[in-house]
């Protein structure tokens, strides 16, 4: 059974940093692109970026470029999101998700999410 | 403001049919990029309902269907059930933004 479990969320001060992880199981992790998506309180979903199967390429939205970095460890079957220079507007539930191969970022499995709160 | 426009809310009685629209532009849906649809219940993981504009993943009931025409896409739900009450999001790719984009979401209420 495919399972994605995020961890690492919590309360952080503005300007601080946090590293989220997503543990994958039940599928061949190294064969899939993976994405990060977030949902601020009371708002809709926002795609943050993704990473290629072997980690050799990433894409990200302008709002997080230069602050957030996506990486992966295919041996540990782990997806990571390093978040620096955090702002209040980064407060959200963060989800990792698996992409269907060849379907241009159709996300077929999602984790339950981890809450990040940026506040002083 | 989302690049893909969805109605904030729709409603329907049990057993009836509702549609949720997703309107884009020439740099996303109109450019031929696929549209995907998700169902999201608060506090849970979003669920993929439709991918590639009109394909259902295994396990998704055939009460759900998708279509795309021009710069718009639609999700149709027939035989509404109480369990369908949720938020629904469309998603595509925008070549101007070079990013995946979601619609603002539509809250479905089953009356």
GROMACS .gro file of C-alpha atoms in nm:
model
  231
    1UNK     CA    1   0.000   0.000   0.000
    2UNK     CA    2   0.132   0.342  -0.096
    3UNK     CA    3   0.193   0.563   0.204
    4UNK     CA    4   0.338   0.912   0.240
    5UNK     CA    5   0.400   1.054   0.587
    6UNK     CA    6   0.515   1.412   0.639
    7UNK     CA    7   0.701   1.528   0.947
    8UNK     CA    8   0.895   1.827   1.074
    9UNK     CA    9   0.621   2.088   1.098
   10UNK     CA   10   0.583   2.320   1.394
   11UNK     CA   11   0.603   2.677   1.519
   12UNK     CA   12   0.888   2.892   1.389
   13UNK     CA   13   0.962   3.262   1.413
   14UNK     CA   14   0.965   3.488   1.106
   15UNK     CA   15   1.303   3.471   0.940
   16UNK     CA   16   1.364   3.124   1.076
   17UNK     CA   17   1.401   2.791   0.903
   18UNK     CA   18   1.246   2.448   0.908
   19UNK     CA   19   1.308   2.119   0.727
   20UNK     CA   20   1.015   1.901   0.634
   21UNK     CA   21   1.047   1.536   0.543
   22UNK     CA   22   0.817   1.293   0.370
   23UNK     CA   23   0.870   0.922   0.425
   24UNK     CA   24   0.752   0.707   0.135
   25UNK     CA   25   0.663   0.340   0.139
   26UNK     CA   26   0.472   0.084  -0.063
   27UNK     CA   27   0.609   0.181  -0.406
   28UNK     CA   28   0.934   0.221  -0.597
   29UNK     CA   29   1.012   0.572  -0.476
   30UNK     CA   30   1.304   0.625  -0.715
   31UNK     CA   31   1.075   0.582  -1.016
   32UNK     CA   32   0.852   0.880  -0.945
   33UNK     CA   33   0.863   1.257  -0.960
   34UNK     CA   34   0.746   1.400  -0.628
   35UNK     CA   35   0.577   1.730  -0.544
   36UNK     CA   36   0.517   1.957  -0.247
   37UNK     CA   37   0.183   2.137  -0.212
   38UNK     CA   38   0.062   2.364   0.068
   39UNK     CA   39  -0.268   2.502   0.192
   40UNK     CA   40  -0.273   2.819   0.402
   41UNK     CA   41  -0.552   2.839   0.661
   42UNK     CA   42  -0.885   2.908   0.495
   43UNK     CA   43  -0.731   2.919   0.147
   44UNK     CA   44  -0.682   2.689  -0.149
   45UNK     CA   45  -0.406   2.457  -0.258
   46UNK     CA   46  -0.076   2.595  -0.386
   47UNK     CA   47   0.181   2.384  -0.569
   48UNK     CA   48   0.532   2.464  -0.450
   49UNK     CA   49   0.752   2.256  -0.672
   50UNK     CA   50   0.870   1.911  -0.767
   51UNK     CA   51   1.178   1.696  -0.812
   52UNK     CA   52   1.277   1.445  -1.075
   53UNK     CA   53   1.309   1.074  -1.001
   54UNK     CA   54   1.686   1.083  -0.957
   55UNK     CA   55   1.696   1.428  -0.796
   56UNK     CA   56   1.881   1.582  -1.091
   57UNK     CA   57   1.619   1.847  -1.162
   58UNK     CA   58   1.372   2.055  -0.963
   59UNK     CA   59   1.105   2.310  -1.040
   60UNK     CA   60   0.951   2.562  -0.802
   61UNK     CA   61   0.711   2.854  -0.795
   62UNK     CA   62   0.839   3.210  -0.782
   63UNK     CA   63   0.698   3.272  -0.434
   64UNK     CA   64   0.945   3.027  -0.277
   65UNK     CA   65   1.239   3.038  -0.518
   66UNK     CA   66   1.560   3.116  -0.338
   67UNK     CA   67   1.405   3.034   0.000
   68UNK     CA   68   1.278   2.675  -0.031
   69UNK     CA   69   1.482   2.380  -0.161
   70UNK     CA   70   1.344   2.040  -0.259
   71UNK     CA   71   1.567   1.736  -0.231
   72UNK     CA   72   1.534   1.361  -0.201
   73UNK     CA   73   1.717   1.056  -0.074
   74UNK     CA   74   1.620   0.754  -0.281
   75UNK     CA   75   1.806   0.515  -0.051
   76UNK     CA   76   1.607   0.632   0.251
   77UNK     CA   77   1.293   0.684   0.037
   78UNK     CA   78   1.262   1.034   0.171
   79UNK     CA   79   1.152   1.363   0.017
   80UNK     CA   80   1.264   1.684   0.183
   81UNK     CA   81   1.170   2.052   0.184
   82UNK     CA   82   1.421   2.293   0.333
   83UNK     CA   83   1.247   2.620   0.413
   84UNK     CA   84   1.454   2.928   0.494
   85UNK     CA   85   1.368   3.293   0.558
   86UNK     CA   86   1.019   3.195   0.661
   87UNK     CA   87   0.739   3.453   0.652
   88UNK     CA   88   0.393   3.472   0.802
   89UNK     CA   89   0.239   3.390   0.466
   90UNK     CA   90   0.423   3.057   0.467
   91UNK     CA   91   0.191   2.939   0.746
   92UNK     CA   92   0.011   2.641   0.596
   93UNK     CA   93  -0.040   2.267   0.596
   94UNK     CA   94   0.232   2.118   0.377
   95UNK     CA   95   0.166   1.804   0.173
   96UNK     CA   96   0.397   1.578  -0.022
   97UNK     CA   97   0.247   1.398  -0.318
   98UNK     CA   98   0.343   1.143  -0.584
   99UNK     CA   99   0.308   1.223  -0.952
  100UNK     CA  100   0.158   0.984  -1.206
  101UNK     CA  101   0.428   0.913  -1.465
  102UNK     CA  102   0.360   1.085  -1.796
  103UNK     CA  103   0.054   1.271  -1.671
  104UNK     CA  104   0.214   1.609  -1.614
  105UNK     CA  105   0.188   1.653  -1.240
  106UNK     CA  106  -0.129   1.460  -1.171
  107UNK     CA  107  -0.088   1.379  -0.801
  108UNK     CA  108  -0.230   1.036  -0.723
  109UNK     CA  109  -0.117   0.987  -0.363
  110UNK     CA  110  -0.084   1.250  -0.092
  111UNK     CA  111   0.032   1.250   0.265
  112UNK     CA  112  -0.186   1.372   0.552
  113UNK     CA  113   0.010   1.695   0.576
  114UNK     CA  114   0.215   1.870   0.843
  115UNK     CA  115   0.131   2.213   0.983
  116UNK     CA  116   0.387   2.492   0.972
  117UNK     CA  117   0.311   2.806   1.170
  118UNK     CA  118   0.529   3.112   1.124
  119UNK     CA  119   0.470   3.354   1.408
  120UNK     CA  120   0.655   3.546   1.676
  121UNK     CA  121  -0.636   3.548  -0.726
  122UNK     CA  122  -0.607   3.208  -0.893
  123UNK     CA  123  -0.505   3.165  -1.255
  124UNK     CA  124  -0.781   2.905  -1.288
  125UNK     CA  125  -1.125   3.035  -1.192
  126UNK     CA  126  -1.377   2.815  -1.013
  127UNK     CA  127  -1.712   2.912  -0.857
  128UNK     CA  128  -1.669   2.946  -0.480
  129UNK     CA  129  -1.964   2.720  -0.411
  130UNK     CA  130  -2.220   2.491  -0.572
  131UNK     CA  131  -2.501   2.289  -0.421
  132UNK     CA  132  -2.743   2.017  -0.515
  133UNK     CA  133  -2.994   1.778  -0.368
  134UNK     CA  134  -2.911   1.411  -0.319
  135UNK     CA  135  -2.948   1.211  -0.638
  136UNK     CA  136  -2.916   1.509  -0.866
  137UNK     CA  137  -2.631   1.631  -1.089
  138UNK     CA  138  -2.391   1.918  -1.040
  139UNK     CA  139  -2.109   2.056  -1.248
  140UNK     CA  140  -1.808   2.256  -1.137
  141UNK     CA  141  -1.639   2.476  -1.394
  142UNK     CA  142  -1.273   2.568  -1.421
  143UNK     CA  143  -1.191   2.857  -1.652
  144UNK     CA  144  -0.837   2.929  -1.760
  145UNK     CA  145  -0.664   3.107  -2.044
  146UNK     CA  146  -0.447   3.057  -2.349
  147UNK     CA  147  -0.140   2.986  -2.139
  148UNK     CA  148  -0.287   2.693  -1.949
  149UNK     CA  149  -0.605   2.502  -2.038
  150UNK     CA  150  -0.635   2.682  -2.371
  151UNK     CA  151  -0.279   2.582  -2.459
  152UNK     CA  152  -0.379   2.219  -2.438
  153UNK     CA  153  -0.239   2.130  -2.095
  154UNK     CA  154  -0.422   1.857  -1.911
  155UNK     CA  155  -0.664   1.932  -1.629
  156UNK     CA  156  -0.679   1.725  -1.311
  157UNK     CA  157  -0.946   1.734  -1.040
  158UNK     CA  158  -0.918   1.669  -0.665
  159UNK     CA  159  -1.163   1.620  -0.381
  160UNK     CA  160  -1.053   1.753  -0.044
  161UNK     CA  161  -1.215   1.704   0.292
  162UNK     CA  162  -1.070   1.930   0.564
  163UNK     CA  163  -0.810   1.752   0.771
  164UNK     CA  164  -0.755   1.477   0.519
  165UNK     CA  165  -0.530   1.416   0.222
  166UNK     CA  166  -0.664   1.547  -0.110
  167UNK     CA  167  -0.787   1.273  -0.341
  168UNK     CA  168  -0.731   1.259  -0.716
  169UNK     CA  169  -1.067   1.225  -0.893
  170UNK     CA  170  -0.988   1.291  -1.258
  171UNK     CA  171  -0.656   1.312  -1.443
  172UNK     CA  172  -0.575   1.395  -1.802
  173UNK     CA  173  -0.905   1.585  -1.821
  174UNK     CA  174  -1.133   1.278  -1.831
  175UNK     CA  175  -0.962   0.973  -1.678
  176UNK     CA  176  -1.060   0.822  -1.343
  177UNK     CA  177  -0.807   0.650  -1.117
  178UNK     CA  178  -0.910   0.305  -1.004
  179UNK     CA  179  -1.151   0.322  -0.714
  180UNK     CA  180  -1.313   0.649  -0.815
  181UNK     CA  181  -1.683   0.595  -0.888
  182UNK     CA  182  -1.805   0.657  -1.243
  183UNK     CA  183  -2.044   0.915  -1.097
  184UNK     CA  184  -1.750   1.152  -1.143
  185UNK     CA  185  -1.650   1.262  -1.492
  186UNK     CA  186  -1.440   1.535  -1.648
  187UNK     CA  187  -1.441   1.725  -1.973
  188UNK     CA  188  -1.242   2.000  -2.138
  189UNK     CA  189  -1.321   2.242  -2.416
  190UNK     CA  190  -1.132   2.549  -2.527
  191UNK     CA  191  -1.007   2.737  -2.224
  192UNK     CA  192  -1.238   2.565  -1.976
  193UNK     CA  193  -1.286   2.232  -1.805
  194UNK     CA  194  -1.569   2.086  -1.602
  195UNK     CA  195  -1.621   1.823  -1.335
  196UNK     CA  196  -1.961   1.658  -1.332
  197UNK     CA  197  -2.101   1.459  -1.043
  198UNK     CA  198  -2.421   1.262  -1.095
  199UNK     CA  199  -2.631   1.089  -0.832
  200UNK     CA  200  -2.513   1.325  -0.559
  201UNK     CA  201  -2.449   1.165  -0.222
  202UNK     CA  202  -2.399   1.320   0.120
  203UNK     CA  203  -2.041   1.191   0.121
  204UNK     CA  204  -1.964   1.407  -0.185
  205UNK     CA  205  -1.979   1.719   0.030
  206UNK     CA  206  -1.622   1.851   0.009
  207UNK     CA  207  -1.396   2.106  -0.158
  208UNK     CA  208  -1.305   2.043  -0.522
  209UNK     CA  209  -0.999   2.178  -0.702
  210UNK     CA  210  -0.895   2.182  -1.065
  211UNK     CA  211  -0.528   2.185  -1.158
  212UNK     CA  212  -0.330   2.244  -1.474
  213UNK     CA  213   0.001   2.383  -1.595
  214UNK     CA  214   0.062   2.743  -1.695
  215UNK     CA  215   0.331   2.808  -1.954
  216UNK     CA  216   0.358   3.179  -1.872
  217UNK     CA  217   0.419   3.111  -1.505
  218UNK     CA  218   0.607   2.787  -1.584
  219UNK     CA  219   0.432   2.636  -1.286
  220UNK     CA  220   0.154   2.401  -1.190
  221UNK     CA  221  -0.155   2.598  -1.091
  222UNK     CA  222  -0.467   2.516  -0.893
  223UNK     CA  223  -0.807   2.671  -0.913
  224UNK     CA  224  -0.933   2.855  -0.606
  225UNK     CA  225  -1.152   2.563  -0.507
  226UNK     CA  226  -1.528   2.503  -0.501
  227UNK     CA  227  -1.721   2.401  -0.193
  228UNK     CA  228  -1.991   2.149  -0.276
  229UNK     CA  229  -2.288   2.138  -0.042
  230UNK     CA  230  -2.532   1.848  -0.063
  231UNK     CA  231  -2.867   1.987   0.046
   0.00000   0.00000   0.00000
